[in-house]
Amino acid sequence: GVPFAPGNDPFVITVGASDTGKSVATNDDVAAPWSAYGYTLDGFAKPDLAAPGRYIVGPVPVTSTLYSERPDHIVEPGYMELSGTSFAAPMVSGISALILGRHPDFTPDQVKGALMLGAKPLPRASDMSEGVGEVSASRSIEFTSPPNPNKALDRFIAGNPATGAPVFDSASWAEQAKTDASWASTTWDSASWAAASWSSASWAEASWSDVSWASASWASSASATASWADLSLASASWADNAEGESADVNGGGIDPLELDAILAGTLDP
């Protein structure tokens, strides 16, 4: 997931890094293995889009610390090959400047919309890993009326009590998200029920018809405190077995002591 600021803010342009495979075509591009993606703690999918961020060659001052500490990344004097989302984000910043140069009246939301609308899908990338796709300057600068990708969040904008500036009302959003949440595709593989309380639960309507107990183990069960006082066995009569002879239970003659031992797990029936 993407839990940290500022990349988890729904209004910012969050950029992931793509691995171009050192080719010009985009049909073989995938997410760089270290480029984070997923949902924020508020439930927003990130990144919004991606830009090349692996094996990027750029100019570096030969007197810099980086240049002297990483000689293995020098491709020619004054140039190094490096990787990181720190290289992907500036590419999107530069394209944003081109968009504003062409359309100086665009709002930040419109700039984000143009970037996302013009991005090229990456068919080989994992779902969500590169947002809507890889940024394309030539496509994004041409839009004259791009959509606002944050429009659905406008109703959660409130004024800051101290400054009056617009801020995102995350509490209001969280409440709405919980109300409208859909758990249809949720997986509970790693869920923990350690603190769950069933004190008021009712099992009257519970159905166990599909339950399989094939692998259940009762080895550690303790029957020491078990009480049979209220147990009713319609076909069993213990009253007439004065000599300890057992009733015929399920067609077998099982001694009551043996039955206790079986239930306690100390005797194989």
PDB file of C-alpha atoms in Angstrom:
ATOM      1  CA  GLY A   1       0.000   0.000   0.000  1.00  0.00           C
ATOM      2  CA  VAL A   2       0.858   3.689   0.051  1.00  0.00           C
ATOM      3  CA  PRO A   3       0.450   4.815   3.677  1.00  0.00           C
ATOM      4  CA  PHE A   4       2.804   7.796   3.792  1.00  0.00           C
ATOM      5  CA  ALA A   5       2.475  11.491   2.942  1.00  0.00           C
ATOM      6  CA  PRO A   6       2.493  13.204   0.596  1.00  0.00           C
ATOM      7  CA  GLY A   7       1.871  10.307  -1.818  1.00  0.00           C
ATOM      8  CA  ASN A   8      -1.232   9.171   0.086  1.00  0.00           C
ATOM      9  CA  ASP A   9      -3.044  12.489  -0.425  1.00  0.00           C
ATOM     10  CA  PRO A  10      -5.980  11.962  -2.818  1.00  0.00           C
ATOM     11  CA  PHE A  11      -5.491  15.368  -4.427  1.00  0.00           C
ATOM     12  CA  VAL A  12      -1.781  15.244  -5.234  1.00  0.00           C
ATOM     13  CA  ILE A  13      -0.331  13.643  -8.361  1.00  0.00           C
ATOM     14  CA  THR A  14       1.285  10.467  -7.062  1.00  0.00           C
ATOM     15  CA  VAL A  15       3.838   9.045  -9.484  1.00  0.00           C
ATOM     16  CA  GLY A  16       5.076   5.473  -9.653  1.00  0.00           C
ATOM     17  CA  ALA A  17       8.274   4.360 -11.360  1.00  0.00           C
ATOM     18  CA  SER A  18       8.180   2.156 -14.439  1.00  0.00           C
ATOM     19  CA  ASP A  19      10.892  -0.113 -15.784  1.00  0.00           C
ATOM     20  CA  THR A  20      11.082   0.476 -19.529  1.00  0.00           C
ATOM     21  CA  GLY A  21      13.356  -2.484 -20.134  1.00  0.00           C
ATOM     22  CA  LYS A  22      15.644   0.008 -21.870  1.00  0.00           C
ATOM     23  CA  SER A  23      13.358   0.011 -24.907  1.00  0.00           C
ATOM     24  CA  VAL A  24      11.361   2.799 -26.546  1.00  0.00           C
ATOM     25  CA  ALA A  25       8.122   0.802 -26.784  1.00  0.00           C
ATOM     26  CA  THR A  26       5.759   0.863 -23.819  1.00  0.00           C
ATOM     27  CA  ASN A  27       4.150  -2.553 -24.350  1.00  0.00           C
ATOM     28  CA  ASP A  28       6.945  -4.219 -22.370  1.00  0.00           C
ATOM     29  CA  ASP A  29       7.030  -1.695 -19.521  1.00  0.00           C
ATOM     30  CA  VAL A  30       6.272  -2.869 -15.983  1.00  0.00           C
ATOM     31  CA  ALA A  31       6.446  -1.355 -12.515  1.00  0.00           C
ATOM     32  CA  ALA A  32       9.891  -1.088 -10.973  1.00  0.00           C
ATOM     33  CA  PRO A  33      10.076  -3.755  -8.242  1.00  0.00           C
ATOM     34  CA  TRP A  34      10.558  -1.209  -5.474  1.00  0.00           C
ATOM     35  CA  SER A  35       7.842   1.219  -6.632  1.00  0.00           C
ATOM     36  CA  ALA A  36       5.054   1.162  -4.040  1.00  0.00           C
ATOM     37  CA  TYR A  37       1.437   0.800  -5.059  1.00  0.00           C
ATOM     38  CA  GLY A  38      -1.912  -0.124  -3.559  1.00  0.00           C
ATOM     39  CA  TYR A  39      -4.412   1.615  -1.316  1.00  0.00           C
ATOM     40  CA  THR A  40      -3.867   4.423   1.139  1.00  0.00           C
ATOM     41  CA  LEU A  41      -5.224   4.159   4.673  1.00  0.00           C
ATOM     42  CA  ASP A  42      -8.223   6.197   3.482  1.00  0.00           C
ATOM     43  CA  GLY A  43      -8.884   3.720   0.665  1.00  0.00           C
ATOM     44  CA  PHE A  44      -7.537   5.626  -2.348  1.00  0.00           C
ATOM     45  CA  ALA A  45      -5.691   3.717  -5.081  1.00  0.00           C
ATOM     46  CA  LYS A  46      -2.166   4.996  -5.707  1.00  0.00           C
ATOM     47  CA  PRO A  47      -0.120   5.851  -7.734  1.00  0.00           C
ATOM     48  CA  ASP A  48      -2.197   7.906 -10.155  1.00  0.00           C
ATOM     49  CA  LEU A  49       0.164   7.264 -13.054  1.00  0.00           C
ATOM     50  CA  ALA A  50       3.785   6.340 -13.721  1.00  0.00           C
ATOM     51  CA  ALA A  51       6.896   7.559 -15.484  1.00  0.00           C
ATOM     52  CA  PRO A  52      10.225   5.893 -16.316  1.00  0.00           C
ATOM     53  CA  GLY A  53      12.255   5.592 -13.135  1.00  0.00           C
ATOM     54  CA  ARG A  54      14.706   2.730 -13.614  1.00  0.00           C
ATOM     55  CA  TYR A  55      18.126   2.928 -15.273  1.00  0.00           C
ATOM     56  CA  ILE A  56      17.726   6.644 -15.948  1.00  0.00           C
ATOM     57  CA  VAL A  57      20.812   8.361 -17.337  1.00  0.00           C
ATOM     58  CA  GLY A  58      21.300  11.977 -16.363  1.00  0.00           C
ATOM     59  CA  PRO A  59      23.973  14.610 -15.794  1.00  0.00           C
ATOM     60  CA  VAL A  60      25.733  14.691 -12.422  1.00  0.00           C
ATOM     61  CA  PRO A  61      28.463  17.156 -11.362  1.00  0.00           C
ATOM     62  CA  VAL A  62      31.785  15.327 -11.376  1.00  0.00           C
ATOM     63  CA  THR A  63      32.673  17.015  -8.082  1.00  0.00           C
ATOM     64  CA  SER A  64      29.560  15.734  -6.293  1.00  0.00           C
ATOM     65  CA  THR A  65      29.639  13.166  -3.473  1.00  0.00           C
ATOM     66  CA  LEU A  66      27.291  10.863  -5.388  1.00  0.00           C
ATOM     67  CA  TYR A  67      29.608  10.855  -8.382  1.00  0.00           C
ATOM     68  CA  SER A  68      32.601   9.858  -6.288  1.00  0.00           C
ATOM     69  CA  GLU A  69      30.738   7.288  -4.147  1.00  0.00           C
ATOM     70  CA  ARG A  70      29.065   5.404  -7.011  1.00  0.00           C
ATOM     71  CA  PRO A  71      31.678   5.075  -9.742  1.00  0.00           C
ATOM     72  CA  ASP A  72      30.009   1.854 -10.946  1.00  0.00           C
ATOM     73  CA  HIS A  73      27.016   3.928 -12.091  1.00  0.00           C
ATOM     74  CA  ILE A  74      29.026   6.333 -14.248  1.00  0.00           C
ATOM     75  CA  VAL A  75      28.245   5.708 -17.919  1.00  0.00           C
ATOM     76  CA  GLU A  76      30.496   8.474 -19.235  1.00  0.00           C
ATOM     77  CA  PRO A  77      32.152  11.521 -17.708  1.00  0.00           C
ATOM     78  CA  GLY A  78      29.507  13.679 -16.067  1.00  0.00           C
ATOM     79  CA  TYR A  79      26.668  11.150 -16.530  1.00  0.00           C
ATOM     80  CA  MET A  80      25.303   8.433 -14.261  1.00  0.00           C
ATOM     81  CA  GLU A  81      22.658   5.728 -14.525  1.00  0.00           C
ATOM     82  CA  LEU A  82      20.393   5.691 -11.460  1.00  0.00           C
ATOM     83  CA  SER A  83      16.952   4.464 -10.420  1.00  0.00           C
ATOM     84  CA  GLY A  84      14.153   5.693  -8.164  1.00  0.00           C
ATOM     85  CA  THR A  85      10.767   7.354  -8.047  1.00  0.00           C
ATOM     86  CA  SER A  86      12.850  10.492  -7.515  1.00  0.00           C
ATOM     87  CA  PHE A  87      13.579  10.284 -11.238  1.00  0.00           C
ATOM     88  CA  ALA A  88      10.010   9.469 -12.273  1.00  0.00           C
ATOM     89  CA  ALA A  89       8.314  12.326 -10.400  1.00  0.00           C
ATOM     90  CA  PRO A  90      10.417  15.119 -12.008  1.00  0.00           C
ATOM     91  CA  MET A  91       9.428  13.848 -15.453  1.00  0.00           C
ATOM     92  CA  VAL A  92       5.779  14.334 -14.575  1.00  0.00           C
ATOM     93  CA  SER A  93       6.585  17.733 -13.067  1.00  0.00           C
ATOM     94  CA  GLY A  94       8.222  18.780 -16.325  1.00  0.00           C
ATOM     95  CA  ILE A  95       5.245  17.621 -18.383  1.00  0.00           C
ATOM     96  CA  SER A  96       2.941  19.476 -15.979  1.00  0.00           C
ATOM     97  CA  ALA A  97       4.905  22.637 -16.745  1.00  0.00           C
ATOM     98  CA  LEU A  98       4.438  22.002 -20.474  1.00  0.00           C
ATOM     99  CA  ILE A  99       0.683  21.613 -19.955  1.00  0.00           C
ATOM    100  CA  LEU A 100       0.476  24.874 -18.003  1.00  0.00           C
ATOM    101  CA  GLY A 101       2.582  26.585 -20.649  1.00  0.00           C
ATOM    102  CA  ARG A 102       0.039  25.539 -23.253  1.00  0.00           C
ATOM    103  CA  HIS A 103      -2.996  26.075 -20.977  1.00  0.00           C
ATOM    104  CA  PRO A 104      -2.115  28.648 -18.294  1.00  0.00           C
ATOM    105  CA  ASP A 105      -5.737  28.798 -17.111  1.00  0.00           C
ATOM    106  CA  PHE A 106      -5.813  25.139 -16.062  1.00  0.00           C
ATOM    107  CA  THR A 107      -6.480  24.366 -12.416  1.00  0.00           C
ATOM    108  CA  PRO A 108      -4.309  21.811 -10.583  1.00  0.00           C
ATOM    109  CA  ASP A 109      -7.173  19.314 -10.946  1.00  0.00           C
ATOM    110  CA  GLN A 110      -7.243  19.866 -14.709  1.00  0.00           C
ATOM    111  CA  VAL A 111      -3.500  19.353 -14.963  1.00  0.00           C
ATOM    112  CA  LYS A 112      -3.875  16.074 -13.117  1.00  0.00           C
ATOM    113  CA  GLY A 113      -6.779  15.160 -15.384  1.00  0.00           C
ATOM    114  CA  ALA A 114      -4.774  15.868 -18.539  1.00  0.00           C
ATOM    115  CA  LEU A 115      -1.863  13.785 -17.286  1.00  0.00           C
ATOM    116  CA  MET A 116      -4.070  10.824 -16.395  1.00  0.00           C
ATOM    117  CA  LEU A 117      -6.219  11.032 -19.539  1.00  0.00           C
ATOM    118  CA  GLY A 118      -3.149  11.096 -21.758  1.00  0.00           C
ATOM    119  CA  ALA A 119      -1.306   8.273 -20.000  1.00  0.00           C
ATOM    120  CA  LYS A 120      -0.657   5.107 -21.987  1.00  0.00           C
ATOM    121  CA  PRO A 121      -1.883   1.826 -20.470  1.00  0.00           C
ATOM    122  CA  LEU A 122       0.814  -0.735 -19.674  1.00  0.00           C
ATOM    123  CA  PRO A 123      -0.621  -4.187 -20.458  1.00  0.00           C
ATOM    124  CA  ARG A 124       2.233  -6.071 -18.792  1.00  0.00           C
ATOM    125  CA  ALA A 125       2.129  -4.150 -15.525  1.00  0.00           C
ATOM    126  CA  SER A 126       0.334  -5.591 -12.505  1.00  0.00           C
ATOM    127  CA  ASP A 127      -3.072  -4.145 -11.653  1.00  0.00           C
ATOM    128  CA  MET A 128      -2.841  -0.751  -9.931  1.00  0.00           C
ATOM    129  CA  SER A 129       0.972  -0.804  -9.971  1.00  0.00           C
ATOM    130  CA  GLU A 130       1.243   2.032 -12.512  1.00  0.00           C
ATOM    131  CA  GLY A 131      -2.081   3.769 -11.950  1.00  0.00           C
ATOM    132  CA  VAL A 132      -3.815   4.575 -15.242  1.00  0.00           C
ATOM    133  CA  GLY A 133      -0.577   4.099 -17.186  1.00  0.00           C
ATOM    134  CA  GLU A 134       2.666   5.758 -18.235  1.00  0.00           C
ATOM    135  CA  VAL A 135       2.725   9.509 -18.732  1.00  0.00           C
ATOM    136  CA  SER A 136       2.752  10.865 -22.294  1.00  0.00           C
ATOM    137  CA  ALA A 137       3.707  14.488 -22.861  1.00  0.00           C
ATOM    138  CA  SER A 138       2.611  14.583 -26.512  1.00  0.00           C
ATOM    139  CA  ARG A 139      -0.887  13.374 -25.649  1.00  0.00           C
ATOM    140  CA  SER A 140      -1.471  15.271 -22.409  1.00  0.00           C
ATOM    141  CA  ILE A 141      -0.608  18.743 -23.709  1.00  0.00           C
ATOM    142  CA  GLU A 142      -3.297  18.515 -26.397  1.00  0.00           C
ATOM    143  CA  PHE A 143      -6.345  18.327 -24.137  1.00  0.00           C
ATOM    144  CA  THR A 144      -8.283  21.580 -23.934  1.00  0.00           C
ATOM    145  CA  SER A 145     -10.936  20.509 -21.420  1.00  0.00           C
ATOM    146  CA  PRO A 146      -9.627  17.610 -19.341  1.00  0.00           C
ATOM    147  CA  PRO A 147     -11.824  16.019 -16.673  1.00  0.00           C
ATOM    148  CA  ASN A 148     -11.371  16.643 -12.969  1.00  0.00           C
ATOM    149  CA  PRO A 149     -10.282  13.309 -11.455  1.00  0.00           C
ATOM    150  CA  ASN A 150     -11.029  14.642  -7.961  1.00  0.00           C
ATOM    151  CA  LYS A 151     -14.582  15.826  -8.682  1.00  0.00           C
ATOM    152  CA  ALA A 152     -16.198  13.108  -6.581  1.00  0.00           C
ATOM    153  CA  LEU A 153     -14.276  14.398  -3.563  1.00  0.00           C
ATOM    154  CA  ASP A 154     -15.488  17.994  -3.835  1.00  0.00           C
ATOM    155  CA  ARG A 155     -18.270  17.365  -1.316  1.00  0.00           C
ATOM    156  CA  PHE A 156     -15.666  16.424   1.279  1.00  0.00           C
ATOM    157  CA  ILE A 157     -13.888  19.783   1.038  1.00  0.00           C
ATOM    158  CA  ALA A 158     -14.350  22.006   4.071  1.00  0.00           C
ATOM    159  CA  GLY A 159     -12.927  25.301   5.230  1.00  0.00           C
ATOM    160  CA  ASN A 160     -10.082  25.311   7.699  1.00  0.00           C
ATOM    161  CA  PRO A 161     -11.511  26.915  10.875  1.00  0.00           C
ATOM    162  CA  ALA A 162      -8.249  28.732  11.509  1.00  0.00           C
ATOM    163  CA  THR A 163      -7.368  30.001   8.028  1.00  0.00           C
ATOM    164  CA  GLY A 164     -10.472  29.507   5.921  1.00  0.00           C
ATOM    165  CA  ALA A 165      -8.417  27.638   3.354  1.00  0.00           C
ATOM    166  CA  PRO A 166     -10.054  24.580   1.772  1.00  0.00           C
ATOM    167  CA  VAL A 167      -9.031  21.258   3.336  1.00  0.00           C
ATOM    168  CA  PHE A 168     -10.044  17.634   2.864  1.00  0.00           C
ATOM    169  CA  ASP A 169     -12.462  16.457   5.554  1.00  0.00           C
ATOM    170  CA  SER A 170     -10.985  12.994   6.015  1.00  0.00           C
ATOM    171  CA  ALA A 171     -13.311  12.162   8.919  1.00  0.00           C
ATOM    172  CA  SER A 172     -16.387  12.808   6.794  1.00  0.00           C
ATOM    173  CA  TRP A 173     -14.886  10.771   3.964  1.00  0.00           C
ATOM    174  CA  ALA A 174     -14.064   7.871   6.267  1.00  0.00           C
ATOM    175  CA  GLU A 175     -17.622   7.756   7.590  1.00  0.00           C
ATOM    176  CA  GLN A 176     -19.045   7.757   4.077  1.00  0.00           C
ATOM    177  CA  ALA A 177     -16.572   5.117   2.938  1.00  0.00           C
ATOM    178  CA  LYS A 178     -17.601   2.825   5.795  1.00  0.00           C
ATOM    179  CA  THR A 179     -21.274   3.317   4.972  1.00  0.00           C
ATOM    180  CA  ASP A 180     -20.836   2.507   1.288  1.00  0.00           C
ATOM    181  CA  ALA A 181     -18.162  -0.154   1.659  1.00  0.00           C
ATOM    182  CA  SER A 182     -18.526  -3.346  -0.337  1.00  0.00           C
ATOM    183  CA  TRP A 183     -16.856  -6.485   0.988  1.00  0.00           C
ATOM    184  CA  ALA A 184     -17.875  -8.764  -1.861  1.00  0.00           C
ATOM    185  CA  SER A 185     -14.332  -9.504  -2.985  1.00  0.00           C
ATOM    186  CA  THR A 186     -12.651  -9.300   0.387  1.00  0.00           C
ATOM    187  CA  THR A 187     -10.227 -12.022   1.394  1.00  0.00           C
ATOM    188  CA  TRP A 188      -9.920 -12.892   5.073  1.00  0.00           C
ATOM    189  CA  ASP A 189      -6.908 -15.183   4.779  1.00  0.00           C
ATOM    190  CA  SER A 190      -4.829 -13.091   7.156  1.00  0.00           C
ATOM    191  CA  ALA A 191      -7.657 -11.779   9.321  1.00  0.00           C
ATOM    192  CA  SER A 192      -7.244 -12.014  13.076  1.00  0.00           C
ATOM    193  CA  TRP A 193     -10.236 -12.665  15.306  1.00  0.00           C
ATOM    194  CA  ALA A 194      -8.263 -12.647  18.540  1.00  0.00           C
ATOM    195  CA  ALA A 195     -10.242  -9.776  20.021  1.00  0.00           C
ATOM    196  CA  ALA A 196     -13.620 -10.737  18.595  1.00  0.00           C
ATOM    197  CA  SER A 197     -16.485 -11.017  21.064  1.00  0.00           C
ATOM    198  CA  TRP A 198     -19.477 -13.250  20.416  1.00  0.00           C
ATOM    199  CA  SER A 199     -21.189 -12.559  23.757  1.00  0.00           C
ATOM    200  CA  SER A 200     -24.476 -11.514  22.168  1.00  0.00           C
ATOM    201  CA  ALA A 201     -24.248 -13.674  19.082  1.00  0.00           C
ATOM    202  CA  SER A 202     -27.069 -16.050  18.275  1.00  0.00           C
ATOM    203  CA  TRP A 203     -26.311 -19.376  16.604  1.00  0.00           C
ATOM    204  CA  ALA A 204     -29.961 -20.449  16.373  1.00  0.00           C
ATOM    205  CA  GLU A 205     -29.994 -20.109  12.597  1.00  0.00           C
ATOM    206  CA  ALA A 206     -26.423 -21.261  12.011  1.00  0.00           C
ATOM    207  CA  SER A 207     -25.936 -23.986   9.405  1.00  0.00           C
ATOM    208  CA  TRP A 208     -22.883 -26.237   9.385  1.00  0.00           C
ATOM    209  CA  SER A 209     -23.967 -28.382   6.455  1.00  0.00           C
ATOM    210  CA  ASP A 210     -20.844 -27.641   4.413  1.00  0.00           C
ATOM    211  CA  VAL A 211     -18.343 -27.852   7.238  1.00  0.00           C
ATOM    212  CA  SER A 212     -15.603 -30.448   6.973  1.00  0.00           C
ATOM    213  CA  TRP A 213     -14.029 -31.792  10.149  1.00  0.00           C
ATOM    214  CA  ALA A 214     -11.685 -34.161   8.339  1.00  0.00           C
ATOM    215  CA  SER A 215      -8.567 -32.517   9.710  1.00  0.00           C
ATOM    216  CA  ALA A 216      -9.931 -31.600  13.136  1.00  0.00           C
ATOM    217  CA  SER A 217      -7.821 -32.711  16.075  1.00  0.00           C
ATOM    218  CA  TRP A 218      -9.174 -33.232  19.557  1.00  0.00           C
ATOM    219  CA  ALA A 219      -5.918 -34.511  20.998  1.00  0.00           C
ATOM    220  CA  SER A 220      -5.635 -31.651  23.428  1.00  0.00           C
ATOM    221  CA  SER A 221      -9.283 -31.620  24.440  1.00  0.00           C
ATOM    222  CA  ALA A 222      -9.969 -32.012  28.152  1.00  0.00           C
ATOM    223  CA  SER A 223     -13.011 -33.984  29.229  1.00  0.00           C
ATOM    224  CA  ALA A 224     -12.107 -34.034  32.914  1.00  0.00           C
ATOM    225  CA  THR A 225     -14.881 -31.623  33.775  1.00  0.00           C
ATOM    226  CA  ALA A 226     -17.436 -32.980  31.350  1.00  0.00           C
ATOM    227  CA  SER A 227     -20.853 -33.652  32.850  1.00  0.00           C
ATOM    228  CA  TRP A 228     -23.248 -36.216  31.472  1.00  0.00           C
ATOM    229  CA  ALA A 229     -25.988 -35.416  33.974  1.00  0.00           C
ATOM    230  CA  ASP A 230     -28.219 -33.792  31.375  1.00  0.00           C
ATOM    231  CA  LEU A 231     -27.289 -36.071  28.492  1.00  0.00           C
ATOM    232  CA  SER A 232     -30.212 -38.033  27.124  1.00  0.00           C
ATOM    233  CA  LEU A 233     -29.515 -41.137  25.052  1.00  0.00           C
ATOM    234  CA  ALA A 234     -32.862 -42.405  23.900  1.00  0.00           C
ATOM    235  CA  SER A 235     -31.760 -45.993  23.430  1.00  0.00           C
ATOM    236  CA  ALA A 236     -29.332 -46.151  26.320  1.00  0.00           C
ATOM    237  CA  SER A 237     -30.268 -47.251  29.807  1.00  0.00           C
ATOM    238  CA  TRP A 238     -27.629 -47.065  32.494  1.00  0.00           C
ATOM    239  CA  ALA A 239     -29.973 -47.718  35.416  1.00  0.00           C
ATOM    240  CA  ASP A 240     -30.235 -51.479  34.811  1.00  0.00           C
ATOM    241  CA  ASN A 241     -26.530 -52.072  34.408  1.00  0.00           C
ATOM    242  CA  ALA A 242     -25.718 -52.692  38.048  1.00  0.00           C
ATOM    243  CA  GLU A 243     -22.695 -54.824  37.190  1.00  0.00           C
ATOM    244  CA  GLY A 244     -21.163 -52.077  35.042  1.00  0.00           C
ATOM    245  CA  GLU A 245     -22.423 -53.696  31.821  1.00  0.00           C
ATOM    246  CA  SER A 246     -22.932 -51.030  29.228  1.00  0.00           C
ATOM    247  CA  ALA A 247     -26.037 -50.412  27.232  1.00  0.00           C
ATOM    248  CA  ASP A 248     -25.964 -51.295  23.571  1.00  0.00           C
ATOM    249  CA  VAL A 249     -24.902 -47.967  22.054  1.00  0.00           C
ATOM    250  CA  ASN A 250     -24.894 -47.890  18.246  1.00  0.00           C
ATOM    251  CA  GLY A 251     -24.855 -51.664  18.204  1.00  0.00           C
ATOM    252  CA  GLY A 252     -21.717 -52.054  20.321  1.00  0.00           C
ATOM    253  CA  GLY A 253     -21.142 -53.001  23.941  1.00  0.00           C
ATOM    254  CA  ILE A 254     -18.977 -50.176  25.254  1.00  0.00           C
ATOM    255  CA  ASP A 255     -18.188 -50.061  28.926  1.00  0.00           C
ATOM    256  CA  PRO A 256     -19.012 -46.664  30.470  1.00  0.00           C
ATOM    257  CA  LEU A 257     -15.450 -46.375  31.777  1.00  0.00           C
ATOM    258  CA  GLU A 258     -14.140 -47.119  28.312  1.00  0.00           C
ATOM    259  CA  LEU A 259     -16.525 -44.528  26.913  1.00  0.00           C
ATOM    260  CA  ASP A 260     -15.118 -41.942  29.323  1.00  0.00           C
ATOM    261  CA  ALA A 261     -11.596 -42.924  28.286  1.00  0.00           C
ATOM    262  CA  ILE A 262     -12.462 -42.631  24.615  1.00  0.00           C
ATOM    263  CA  LEU A 263     -13.976 -39.192  25.148  1.00  0.00           C
ATOM    264  CA  ALA A 264     -10.909 -38.138  27.127  1.00  0.00           C
ATOM    265  CA  GLY A 265      -8.712 -39.239  24.230  1.00  0.00           C
ATOM    266  CA  THR A 266      -6.794 -41.844  26.245  1.00  0.00           C
ATOM    267  CA  LEU A 267      -8.236 -44.962  24.630  1.00  0.00           C
ATOM    268  CA  ASP A 268      -8.641 -45.892  20.978  1.00  0.00           C
ATOM    269  CA  PRO A 269     -12.187 -47.267  20.510  1.00  0.00           C
TER     270      PRO A 269
END
